[in-house]
XYZ file of C-alpha atoms in Angstrom:
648
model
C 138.158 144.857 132.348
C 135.829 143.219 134.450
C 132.988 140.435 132.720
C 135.596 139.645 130.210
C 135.665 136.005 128.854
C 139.396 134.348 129.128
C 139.991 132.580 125.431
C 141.577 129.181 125.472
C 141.869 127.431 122.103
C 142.121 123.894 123.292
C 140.549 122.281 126.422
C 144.458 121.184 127.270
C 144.762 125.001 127.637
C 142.273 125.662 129.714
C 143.042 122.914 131.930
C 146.227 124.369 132.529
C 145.195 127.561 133.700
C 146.948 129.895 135.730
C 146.055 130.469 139.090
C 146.209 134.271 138.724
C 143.304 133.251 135.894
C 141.653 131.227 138.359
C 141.838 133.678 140.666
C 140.409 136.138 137.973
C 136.988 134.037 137.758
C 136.777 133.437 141.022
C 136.748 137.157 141.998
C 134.723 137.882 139.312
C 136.497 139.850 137.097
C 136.055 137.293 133.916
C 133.100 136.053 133.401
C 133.890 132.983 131.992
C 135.956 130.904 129.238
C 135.704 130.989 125.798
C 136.974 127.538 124.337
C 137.296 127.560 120.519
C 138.597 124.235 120.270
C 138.875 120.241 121.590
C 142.301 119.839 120.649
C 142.864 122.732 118.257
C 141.277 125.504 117.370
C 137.662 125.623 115.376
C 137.798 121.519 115.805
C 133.894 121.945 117.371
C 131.086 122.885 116.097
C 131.149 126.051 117.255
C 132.948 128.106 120.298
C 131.243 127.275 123.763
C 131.309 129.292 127.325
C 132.318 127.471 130.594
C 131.343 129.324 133.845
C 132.758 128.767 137.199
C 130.857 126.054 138.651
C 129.388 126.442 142.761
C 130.746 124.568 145.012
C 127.405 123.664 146.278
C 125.827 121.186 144.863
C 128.739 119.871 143.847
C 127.999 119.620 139.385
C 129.454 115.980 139.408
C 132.901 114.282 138.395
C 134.918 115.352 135.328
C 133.405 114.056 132.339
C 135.569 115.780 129.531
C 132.905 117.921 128.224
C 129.683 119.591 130.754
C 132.323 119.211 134.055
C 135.637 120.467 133.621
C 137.869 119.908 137.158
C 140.712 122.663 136.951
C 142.769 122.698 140.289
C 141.051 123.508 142.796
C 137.500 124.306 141.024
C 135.517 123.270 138.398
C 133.840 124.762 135.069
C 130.627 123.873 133.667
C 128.816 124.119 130.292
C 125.150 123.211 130.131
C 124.728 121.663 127.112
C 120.831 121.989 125.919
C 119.324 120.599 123.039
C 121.583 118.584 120.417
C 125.016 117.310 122.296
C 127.542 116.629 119.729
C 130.129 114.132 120.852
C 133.102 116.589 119.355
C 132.822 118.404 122.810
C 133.546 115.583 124.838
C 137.519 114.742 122.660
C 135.455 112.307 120.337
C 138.277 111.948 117.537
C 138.409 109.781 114.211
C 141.250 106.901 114.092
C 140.456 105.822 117.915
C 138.329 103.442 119.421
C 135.315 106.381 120.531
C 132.707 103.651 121.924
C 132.793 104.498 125.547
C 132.914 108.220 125.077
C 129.803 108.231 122.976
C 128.315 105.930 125.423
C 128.809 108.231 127.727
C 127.767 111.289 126.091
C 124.614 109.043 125.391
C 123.962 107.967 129.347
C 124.241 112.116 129.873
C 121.936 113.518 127.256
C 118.919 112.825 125.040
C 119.937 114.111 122.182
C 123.371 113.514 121.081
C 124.902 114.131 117.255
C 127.447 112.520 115.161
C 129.242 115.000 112.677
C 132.354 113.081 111.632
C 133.550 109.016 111.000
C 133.931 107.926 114.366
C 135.558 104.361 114.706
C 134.072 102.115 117.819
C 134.523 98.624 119.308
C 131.449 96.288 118.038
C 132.444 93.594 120.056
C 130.737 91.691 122.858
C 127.626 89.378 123.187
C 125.780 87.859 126.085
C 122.734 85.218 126.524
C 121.145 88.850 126.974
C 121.709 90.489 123.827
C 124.760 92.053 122.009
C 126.912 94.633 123.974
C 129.254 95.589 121.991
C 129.528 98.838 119.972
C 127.294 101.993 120.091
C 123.950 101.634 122.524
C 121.222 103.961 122.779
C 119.664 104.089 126.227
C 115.196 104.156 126.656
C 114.567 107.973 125.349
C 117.358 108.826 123.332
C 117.851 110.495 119.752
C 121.293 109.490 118.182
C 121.632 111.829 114.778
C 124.278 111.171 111.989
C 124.914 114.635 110.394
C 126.949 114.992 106.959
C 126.876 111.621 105.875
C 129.127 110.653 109.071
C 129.556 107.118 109.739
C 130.631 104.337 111.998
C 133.547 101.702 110.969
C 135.001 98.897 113.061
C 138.716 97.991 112.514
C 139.056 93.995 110.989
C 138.089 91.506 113.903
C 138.199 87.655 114.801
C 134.805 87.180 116.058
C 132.053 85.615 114.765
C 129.702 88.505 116.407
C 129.540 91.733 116.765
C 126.807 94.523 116.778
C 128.242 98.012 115.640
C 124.852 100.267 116.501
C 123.349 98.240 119.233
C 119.745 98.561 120.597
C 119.492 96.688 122.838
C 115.926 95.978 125.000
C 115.195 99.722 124.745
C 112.867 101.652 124.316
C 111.408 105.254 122.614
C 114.850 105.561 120.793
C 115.342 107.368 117.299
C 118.351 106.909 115.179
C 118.351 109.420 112.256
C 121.114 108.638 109.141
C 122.610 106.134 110.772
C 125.691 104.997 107.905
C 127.608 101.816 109.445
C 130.313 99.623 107.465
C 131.581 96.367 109.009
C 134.813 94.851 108.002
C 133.457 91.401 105.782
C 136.348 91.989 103.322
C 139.218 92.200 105.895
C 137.705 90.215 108.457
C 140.530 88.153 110.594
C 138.703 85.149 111.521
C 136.538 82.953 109.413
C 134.059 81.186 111.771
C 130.461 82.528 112.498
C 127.894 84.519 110.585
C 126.721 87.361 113.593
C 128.461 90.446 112.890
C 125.822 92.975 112.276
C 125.639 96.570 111.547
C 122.481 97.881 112.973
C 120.741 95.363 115.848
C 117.356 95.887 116.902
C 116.953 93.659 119.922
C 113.264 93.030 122.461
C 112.990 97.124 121.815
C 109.516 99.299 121.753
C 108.451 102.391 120.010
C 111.822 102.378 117.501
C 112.375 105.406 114.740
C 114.605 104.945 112.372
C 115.075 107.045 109.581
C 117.433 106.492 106.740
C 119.550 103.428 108.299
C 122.282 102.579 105.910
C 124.577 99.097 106.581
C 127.320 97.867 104.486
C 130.243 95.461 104.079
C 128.817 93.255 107.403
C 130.601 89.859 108.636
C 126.534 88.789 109.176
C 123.834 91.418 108.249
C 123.160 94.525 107.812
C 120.205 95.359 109.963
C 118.535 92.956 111.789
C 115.424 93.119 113.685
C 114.895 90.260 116.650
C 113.976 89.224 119.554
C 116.129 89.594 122.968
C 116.147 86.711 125.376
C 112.887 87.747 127.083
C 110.642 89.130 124.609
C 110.152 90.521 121.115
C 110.173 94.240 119.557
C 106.823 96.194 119.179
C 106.317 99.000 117.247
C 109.429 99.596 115.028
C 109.288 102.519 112.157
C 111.734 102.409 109.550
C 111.206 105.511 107.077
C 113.196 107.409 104.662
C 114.509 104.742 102.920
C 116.971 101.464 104.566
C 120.089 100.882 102.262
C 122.087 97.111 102.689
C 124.759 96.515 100.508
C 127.666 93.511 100.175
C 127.354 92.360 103.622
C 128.428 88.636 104.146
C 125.118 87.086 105.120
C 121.938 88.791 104.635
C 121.365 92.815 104.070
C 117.928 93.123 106.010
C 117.069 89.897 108.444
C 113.843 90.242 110.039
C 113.322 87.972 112.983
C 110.614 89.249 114.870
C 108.358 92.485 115.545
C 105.134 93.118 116.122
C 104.045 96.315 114.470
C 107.063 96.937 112.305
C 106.636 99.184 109.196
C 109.301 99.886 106.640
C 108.786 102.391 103.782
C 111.386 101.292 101.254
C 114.722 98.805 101.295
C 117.259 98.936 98.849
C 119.614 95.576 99.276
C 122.452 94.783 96.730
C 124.950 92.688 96.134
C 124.738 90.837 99.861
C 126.248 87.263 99.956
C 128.860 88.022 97.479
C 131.763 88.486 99.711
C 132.908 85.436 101.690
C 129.638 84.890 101.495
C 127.530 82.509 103.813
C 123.825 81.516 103.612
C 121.026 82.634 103.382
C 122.720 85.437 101.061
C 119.397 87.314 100.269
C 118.971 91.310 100.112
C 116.094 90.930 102.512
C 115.325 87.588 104.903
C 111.474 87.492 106.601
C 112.222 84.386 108.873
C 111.581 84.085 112.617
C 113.576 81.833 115.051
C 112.298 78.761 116.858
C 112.499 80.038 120.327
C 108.706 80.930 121.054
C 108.775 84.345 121.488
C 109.332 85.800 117.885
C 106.549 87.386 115.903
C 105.984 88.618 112.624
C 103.806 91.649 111.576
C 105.372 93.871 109.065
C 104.110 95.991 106.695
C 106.844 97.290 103.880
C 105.785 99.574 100.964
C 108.709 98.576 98.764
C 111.927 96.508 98.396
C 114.234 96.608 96.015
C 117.124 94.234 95.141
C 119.819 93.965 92.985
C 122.563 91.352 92.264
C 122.520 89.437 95.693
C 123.843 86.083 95.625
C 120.921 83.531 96.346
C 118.281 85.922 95.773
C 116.463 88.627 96.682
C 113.633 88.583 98.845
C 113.039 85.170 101.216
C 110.128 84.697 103.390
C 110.338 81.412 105.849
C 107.794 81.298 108.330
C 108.882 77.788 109.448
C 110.445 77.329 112.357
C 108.338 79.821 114.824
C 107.152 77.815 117.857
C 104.120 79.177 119.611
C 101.981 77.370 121.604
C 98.974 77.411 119.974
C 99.622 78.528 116.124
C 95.594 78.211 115.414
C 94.593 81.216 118.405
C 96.664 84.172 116.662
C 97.766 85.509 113.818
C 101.451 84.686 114.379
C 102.837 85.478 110.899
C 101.872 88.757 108.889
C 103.635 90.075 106.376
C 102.680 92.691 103.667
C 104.354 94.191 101.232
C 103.616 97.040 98.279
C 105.938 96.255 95.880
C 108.878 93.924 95.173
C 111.287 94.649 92.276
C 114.578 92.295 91.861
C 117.167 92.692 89.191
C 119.914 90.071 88.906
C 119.387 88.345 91.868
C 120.871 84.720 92.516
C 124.414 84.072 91.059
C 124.344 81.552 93.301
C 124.278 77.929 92.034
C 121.836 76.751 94.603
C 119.189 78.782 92.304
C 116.945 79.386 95.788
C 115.160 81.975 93.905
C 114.971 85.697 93.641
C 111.976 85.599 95.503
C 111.812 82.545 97.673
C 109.060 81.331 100.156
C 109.829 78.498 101.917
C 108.847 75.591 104.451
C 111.271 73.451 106.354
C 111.125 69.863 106.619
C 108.853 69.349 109.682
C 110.507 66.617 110.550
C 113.871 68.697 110.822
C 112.379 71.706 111.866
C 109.789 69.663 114.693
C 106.767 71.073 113.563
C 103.232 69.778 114.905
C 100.074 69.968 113.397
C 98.610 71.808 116.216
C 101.364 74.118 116.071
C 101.747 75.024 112.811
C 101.895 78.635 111.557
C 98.600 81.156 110.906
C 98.474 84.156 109.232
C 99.220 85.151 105.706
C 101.930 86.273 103.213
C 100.823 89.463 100.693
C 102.744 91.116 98.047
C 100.601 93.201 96.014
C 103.626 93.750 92.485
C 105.967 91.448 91.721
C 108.946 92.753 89.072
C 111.542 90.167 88.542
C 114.148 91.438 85.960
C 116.879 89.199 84.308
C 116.730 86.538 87.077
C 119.922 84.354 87.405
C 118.412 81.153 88.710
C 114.577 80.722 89.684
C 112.639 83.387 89.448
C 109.690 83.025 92.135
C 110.274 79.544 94.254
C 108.072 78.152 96.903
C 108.885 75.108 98.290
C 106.408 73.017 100.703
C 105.022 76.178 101.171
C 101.734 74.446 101.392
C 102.058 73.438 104.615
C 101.961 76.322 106.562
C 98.718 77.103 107.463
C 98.898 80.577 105.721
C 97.408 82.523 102.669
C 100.203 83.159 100.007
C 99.083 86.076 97.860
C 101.223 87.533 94.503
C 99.177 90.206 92.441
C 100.540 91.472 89.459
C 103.775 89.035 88.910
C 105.831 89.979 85.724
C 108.954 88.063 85.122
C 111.566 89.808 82.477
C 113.893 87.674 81.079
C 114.483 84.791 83.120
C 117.593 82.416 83.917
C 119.810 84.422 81.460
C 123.116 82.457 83.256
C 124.006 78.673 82.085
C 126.039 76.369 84.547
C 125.856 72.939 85.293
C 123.184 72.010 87.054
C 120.279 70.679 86.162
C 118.354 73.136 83.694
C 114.903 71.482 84.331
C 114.910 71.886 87.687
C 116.507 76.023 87.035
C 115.235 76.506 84.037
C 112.067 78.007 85.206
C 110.204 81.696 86.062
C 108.073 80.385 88.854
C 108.728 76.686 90.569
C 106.703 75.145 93.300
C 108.187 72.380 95.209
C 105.830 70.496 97.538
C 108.161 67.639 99.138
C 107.074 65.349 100.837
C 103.556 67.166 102.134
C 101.344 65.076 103.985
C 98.523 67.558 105.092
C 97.940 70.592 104.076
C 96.486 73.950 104.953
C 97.264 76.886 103.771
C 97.213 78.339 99.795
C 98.690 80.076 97.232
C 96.935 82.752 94.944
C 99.330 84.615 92.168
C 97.083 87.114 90.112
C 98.323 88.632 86.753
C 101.326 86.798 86.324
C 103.373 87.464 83.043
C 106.450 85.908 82.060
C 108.343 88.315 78.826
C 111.640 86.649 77.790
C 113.136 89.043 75.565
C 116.085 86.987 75.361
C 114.624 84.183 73.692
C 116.226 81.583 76.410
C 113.988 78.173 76.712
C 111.892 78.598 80.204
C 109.460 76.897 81.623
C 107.033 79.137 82.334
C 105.560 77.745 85.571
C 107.286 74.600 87.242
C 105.883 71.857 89.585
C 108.150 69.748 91.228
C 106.524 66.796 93.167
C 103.285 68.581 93.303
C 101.507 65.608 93.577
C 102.415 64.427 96.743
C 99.884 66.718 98.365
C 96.591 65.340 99.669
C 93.850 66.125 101.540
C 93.932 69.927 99.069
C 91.589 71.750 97.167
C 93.085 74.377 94.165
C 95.781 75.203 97.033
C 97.575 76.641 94.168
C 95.447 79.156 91.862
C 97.111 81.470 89.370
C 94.757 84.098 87.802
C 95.793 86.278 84.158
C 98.516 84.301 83.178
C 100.731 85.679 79.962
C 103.642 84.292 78.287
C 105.493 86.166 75.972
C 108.637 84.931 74.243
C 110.269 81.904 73.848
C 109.801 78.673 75.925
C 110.308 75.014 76.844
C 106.904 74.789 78.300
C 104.472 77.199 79.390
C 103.663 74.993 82.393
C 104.933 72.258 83.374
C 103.053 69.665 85.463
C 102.589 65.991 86.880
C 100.688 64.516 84.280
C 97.594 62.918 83.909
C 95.066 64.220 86.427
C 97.053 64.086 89.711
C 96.831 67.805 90.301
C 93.586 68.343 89.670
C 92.394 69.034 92.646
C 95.719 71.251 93.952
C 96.148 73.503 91.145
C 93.944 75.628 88.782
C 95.506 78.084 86.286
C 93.199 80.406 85.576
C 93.047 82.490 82.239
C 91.164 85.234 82.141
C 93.803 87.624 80.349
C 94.897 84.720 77.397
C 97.474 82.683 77.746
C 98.988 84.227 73.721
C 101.777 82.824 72.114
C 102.619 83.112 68.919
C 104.453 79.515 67.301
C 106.761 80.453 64.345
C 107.435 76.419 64.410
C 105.974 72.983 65.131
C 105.505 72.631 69.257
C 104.846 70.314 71.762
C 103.421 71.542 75.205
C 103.371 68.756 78.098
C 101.876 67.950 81.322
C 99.212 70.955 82.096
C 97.156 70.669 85.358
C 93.559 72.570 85.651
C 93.471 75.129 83.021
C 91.152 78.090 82.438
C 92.047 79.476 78.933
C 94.776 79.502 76.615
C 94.729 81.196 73.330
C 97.678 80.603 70.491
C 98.548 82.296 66.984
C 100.084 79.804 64.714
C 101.753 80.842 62.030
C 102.357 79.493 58.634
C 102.126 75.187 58.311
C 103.298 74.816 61.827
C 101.207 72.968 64.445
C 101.133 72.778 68.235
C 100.474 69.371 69.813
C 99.659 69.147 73.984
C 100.191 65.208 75.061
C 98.915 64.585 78.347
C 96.874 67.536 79.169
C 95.609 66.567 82.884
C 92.579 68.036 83.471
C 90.682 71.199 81.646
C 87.896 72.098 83.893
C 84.796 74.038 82.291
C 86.701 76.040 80.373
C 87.924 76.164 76.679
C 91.262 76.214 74.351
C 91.663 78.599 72.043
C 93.942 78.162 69.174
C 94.520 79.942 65.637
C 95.600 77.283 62.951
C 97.082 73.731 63.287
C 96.549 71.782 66.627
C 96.875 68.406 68.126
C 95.470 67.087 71.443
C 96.815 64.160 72.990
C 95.874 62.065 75.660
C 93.046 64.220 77.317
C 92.884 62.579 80.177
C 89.747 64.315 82.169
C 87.380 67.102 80.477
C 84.698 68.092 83.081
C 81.714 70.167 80.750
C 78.595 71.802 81.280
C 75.984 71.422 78.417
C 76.330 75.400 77.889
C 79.850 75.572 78.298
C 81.758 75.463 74.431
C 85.315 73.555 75.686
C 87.169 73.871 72.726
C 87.085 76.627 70.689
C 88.966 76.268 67.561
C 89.914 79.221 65.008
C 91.686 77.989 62.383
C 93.319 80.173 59.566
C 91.123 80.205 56.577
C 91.887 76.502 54.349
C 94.208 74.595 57.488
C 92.987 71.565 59.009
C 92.252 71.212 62.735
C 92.834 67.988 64.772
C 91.733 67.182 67.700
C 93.554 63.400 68.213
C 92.375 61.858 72.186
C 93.042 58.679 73.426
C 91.264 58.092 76.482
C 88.076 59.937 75.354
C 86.063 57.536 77.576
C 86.943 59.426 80.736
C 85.209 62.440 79.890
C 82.372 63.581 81.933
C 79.281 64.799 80.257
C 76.456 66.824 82.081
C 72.791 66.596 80.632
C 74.147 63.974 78.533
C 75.650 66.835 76.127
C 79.779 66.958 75.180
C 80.368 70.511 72.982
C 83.824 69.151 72.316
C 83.780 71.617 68.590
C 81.680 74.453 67.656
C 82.845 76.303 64.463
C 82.368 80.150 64.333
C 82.722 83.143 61.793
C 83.636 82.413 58.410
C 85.130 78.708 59.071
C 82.158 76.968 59.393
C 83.802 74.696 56.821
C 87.122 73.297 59.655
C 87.700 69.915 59.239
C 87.363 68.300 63.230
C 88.534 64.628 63.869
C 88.747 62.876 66.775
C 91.278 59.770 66.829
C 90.618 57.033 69.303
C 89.494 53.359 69.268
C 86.059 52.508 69.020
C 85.707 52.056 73.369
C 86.777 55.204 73.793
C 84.153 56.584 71.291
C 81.282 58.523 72.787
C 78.099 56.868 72.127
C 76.116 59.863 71.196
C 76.382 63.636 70.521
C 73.682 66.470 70.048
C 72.260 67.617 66.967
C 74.607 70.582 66.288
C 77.879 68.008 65.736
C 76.160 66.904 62.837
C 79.048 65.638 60.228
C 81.978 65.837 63.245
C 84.320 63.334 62.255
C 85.786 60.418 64.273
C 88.792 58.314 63.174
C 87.876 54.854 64.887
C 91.572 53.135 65.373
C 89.690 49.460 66.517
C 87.801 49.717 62.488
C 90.843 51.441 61.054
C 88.410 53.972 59.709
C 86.533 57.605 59.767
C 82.979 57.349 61.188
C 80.969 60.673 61.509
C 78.016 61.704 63.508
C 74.834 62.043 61.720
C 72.902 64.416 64.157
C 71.689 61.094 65.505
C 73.976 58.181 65.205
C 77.564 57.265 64.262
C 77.855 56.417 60.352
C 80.594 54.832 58.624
């Protein structure tokens, strides 16, 4: 019957067609061919017609899929809208990356729909080559939770979805896995799952990279320039890739709703090891402007999150905004097995020396994470080190730490042992800041932290408050709240603001050392027990609070305004309060008042002594210290103040 279709099941069968069949399509008496399958039947997507193709214009070679060459003629299927790679002899188990390739030269929208294994291999002063590439304008969809795998390799790079100076591309549920557990070789760190490479106007929606010989995803620059206006929605997954699961390199314009990283770094793992890594190259052409709503980490081996603006060398760092990062929200759990104890969230500055930094060329823009959450925290919790000297604005709002350094090991516990650690080393000048608002430390676990950590803070000059943390709360158990250089030398680089108290209630006697410039603190003492704070640098307009039993130590510097009430004492009904300073003669009195005590409520009747010898012992005090006590050690006795002069 004439305008029949001839059926062929495979495309081997209707290769080998007859030439009586041939002869029926060229005469017109079938229409066309059905084909039901690749290489068996109902192995496509669905059946597809071929027609007999004219002669004139020729359709093109045989490509295994649109141009069919049969003897003497060919057949042709115009594919239109999604192209999936099936109908081209794409097959699982074989090496697929120049078919798809192909397919992706010849159409603009081409689909995955089953675990297709390619060749990641191949790298050039240009870019990576290897693996699957995307030309300017295509769409590249992953249907059914299909993936990409490599088979084990020897080289130390490798890209398995490559993008590669390109442009208007989308990849939609891209799923890659590398091969970090039976890698062959044991050199390099470059074997990545998803490259983004000198592109423009990027979509990618759901990415997913796992089990990587480098990272997971990484965004950079090519040789010649960096990417521009990169979209990442719909969630980005990284898990237990060798080096990092997210690197970020460069991009201008990049936004990322949400990354989930776990677990990177702990399989032959190689630094950094951190879920996500923020930290451009030194090859003047990288740039950082990113805007991420979330990240979320979980068990990665030197941390989670790391931010290094260091080594990014423009020309003139001072003219642009170089470095901009934002993020939403930041959540780690269990980050940092590692013994190096970077920090679950680390922000770091290289050694300028090492990394050949110039003043004039230093880094400008700023660094903003709006919440904080970091959960049961191996090592450090929050760590910057010489982040100082950047040149940028370091913002943290809302920082809660649960439960840090739950993991003991042999190193040393005062340099881990803390929930948030500043390291300046070795700073000379210094420009930029750091601002942490509502930070709160719980420790459920009862382990001894220190609260907040400086480490060779004083080295900075040439600073004013570059470090200023607002709302601080500790709640739990601790070595020290905060732990500082003592005796003044940070008084004009930190301030520790206390708006929310500082609350902490002591069930025994305590000892609190080294604080820098401190709003407010407020603590509930319980029973007989008394707190003592030796070598309390610098308390700057502000006041102490404490409920019962305390002891003050070498206050070094107490800067007061006549109106301003410095220490506020609240002692349990009956308990003794005593306020012992050595060193009394460096305080600083304005309009020749010093409201060191004012009693309120019911215990007007508190007991206040001042121990100190008889130097130290200010020569006058107004009228409302009348009967405040001073134990004089020079005369070995108590002296009090009349409302007018000191009495024996």
């Amino acid at each position: 019957m004439a305008n029949q279709f001839l059926i062929k099941e495979t495309m081997a069968a209707m290769r080998g067609l007859s030439a009586c069949e041939i002869m029926a399509l060229q005469s017109g008496c079938c229409a066309g061919i059905e084909l039901l399958g690749y290489y068996e039947k109902g192995d496509t997507p669905a059946p597809i017609i071929y027609h007999l193709a004219p002669t004139t214009p020729d359709p093109g070679p045989d490509d295994g899929g649109s141009v069919i060459a049969v003897g003497s003629i060919k057949l042709i299927h115009n594919f239109v809208g999604d192209v999936d790679v099936k109908y081209f002899g794409a097959i699982p188990n074989a090496d697929n990356t120049t078919l798809i390739n192909q397919v992706l030269i010849q159409f603009d929208t081409v689909v995955l729909s089953a675990d297709y294994k390619v060749n990641p291999v191949g790298k050039t002063d240009a870019g990576y080559t290897g693996g699957v590439k995307p030309r300017t304008g295509n769409t590249l969809k992953f249907l059914h939770g299909c993936k990409l795998y490599i088979d084990p390799n020897d080289s130390e790079s490798y890209s398995i979805l490559t993008l590669n100076s390109v442009n208007d591309v989308k990849i939609i549920d891209a799923l890659v896995y590398g091969d970090v557990e039976n890698h062959i070789g044991s050199s390099g760190e470059w074997g990545h799952g998803i490259t983004v490479y000198g592109c423009e106007n990027i979509l990618l929606v759901n990415p997913q990279a796992h089990y990587c010989w480098g990272d997971g995803l990484t965004i950079a620059s090519s040789s010649t320039h960096h990417n521009k206006n990169v979209r990442i929605t719909g969630g980005t997954e990284a898990h237990f890739n060798r080096r990092n699961g997210v690197s970020i390199i460069s991009c201008e314009r990049l936004y990322i709703d949400e990354i989930i990283a776990n677990y990177n770094g702990t399989i032959r793992g190689t630094l950094p090891m951190y879920g996500v890594d923020i930290e451009p190259n030194a090859n003047g052409r990288d740039h950082i402007d990113c805007v991420i709503d979330s990240i979320k980490t979980w068990g990665n081996n030197e941390g989670g999150l790391e931010i290094i603006p260091a080594y990014m060398q423009h020309i003139n760092y001072n003219a642009q905004g170089v470095f901009k990062c934002s993020i939403g929200s930041y959540v780690s759990n269990f980050d940092g097995a590692n013994t190096q104890g970077r920090g679950s969230l680390r922000i770091a500055y290289a050694d300028k020396a090492v990394a050949g930094i110039v003043e004039t060329q230093r880094v400008n823009g700023y660094i903003d994470i709006e919440n904080v959450t970091i959960n049961d925290a191996v090592q450090r919790s929050v760590n910057f080190t010489r982040v100082a000297d950047t040149g940028l604005s370091i913002k943290l709002g809302n920082v809660s730490i649960n439960n840090p350094y739950t993991k003991q090991d042999n190193l040393s516990s005062r340099e881990l042992r803390n929930a948030v650690c500043f390291i300046t080393q070795n700073i000379q000048t210094t420009y930029g800041f750091i601002n942490i608002n509502n930070l709160v430390v719980n420790d459920y676990n009862n382990n001894l932290v220190v609260g907040v950590y400086f480490r060779a803070i004083e080295d900075i000059v040439n600073v004013y408050q570059k470090v200023n943390i607002q709302r601080y709360n500790h709640i739990g158990e601790w070595s020290d709240p905060v732990e500082a250089p003592a005796y003044g030398s940070t008084g004009d680089s930190v301030i520790i603001s206390m708006a929310t108290p500082f609350y902490k209630k002591i069930s025994g006697n305590y000892v609190m050392n080294n604080y820098a410039v401190v709003d407010k603190m407020v603590f509930e003492v319980s029973g007989n027990n008394s707190i003592t704070l030796p070598n309390l640098s610098v308390v700057t307009n502000k006041r102490i609070t404490v409920m019962a039993n305390v002891n003050i130590d070498h206050v070094i510097n107490i800067n007061g305004r006549s109106d301003t009430q410095l220490i506020n004492v609240r002692p349990v009904k009956g308990q003794t309060v005593q306020l012992f300073g050595r060193g009394v003669l460096e305080l600083e009195i304005k309009d020749g008042q010093w409201n060191i005590v004012k009693s309120v409520g019911e215990y007007q009747n508190a007991i206040c002594k001042i121990k100190g010898d008889t130097i130290s012992r200010p020569s006058s005090l107004d009228n409302t210290m009348y009967g405040f006590q001073y134990y004089d050690t020079t005369l070995k006795k108590f002296v009090y103040w009349t409302g007018t002069a000191w009495q024996n």
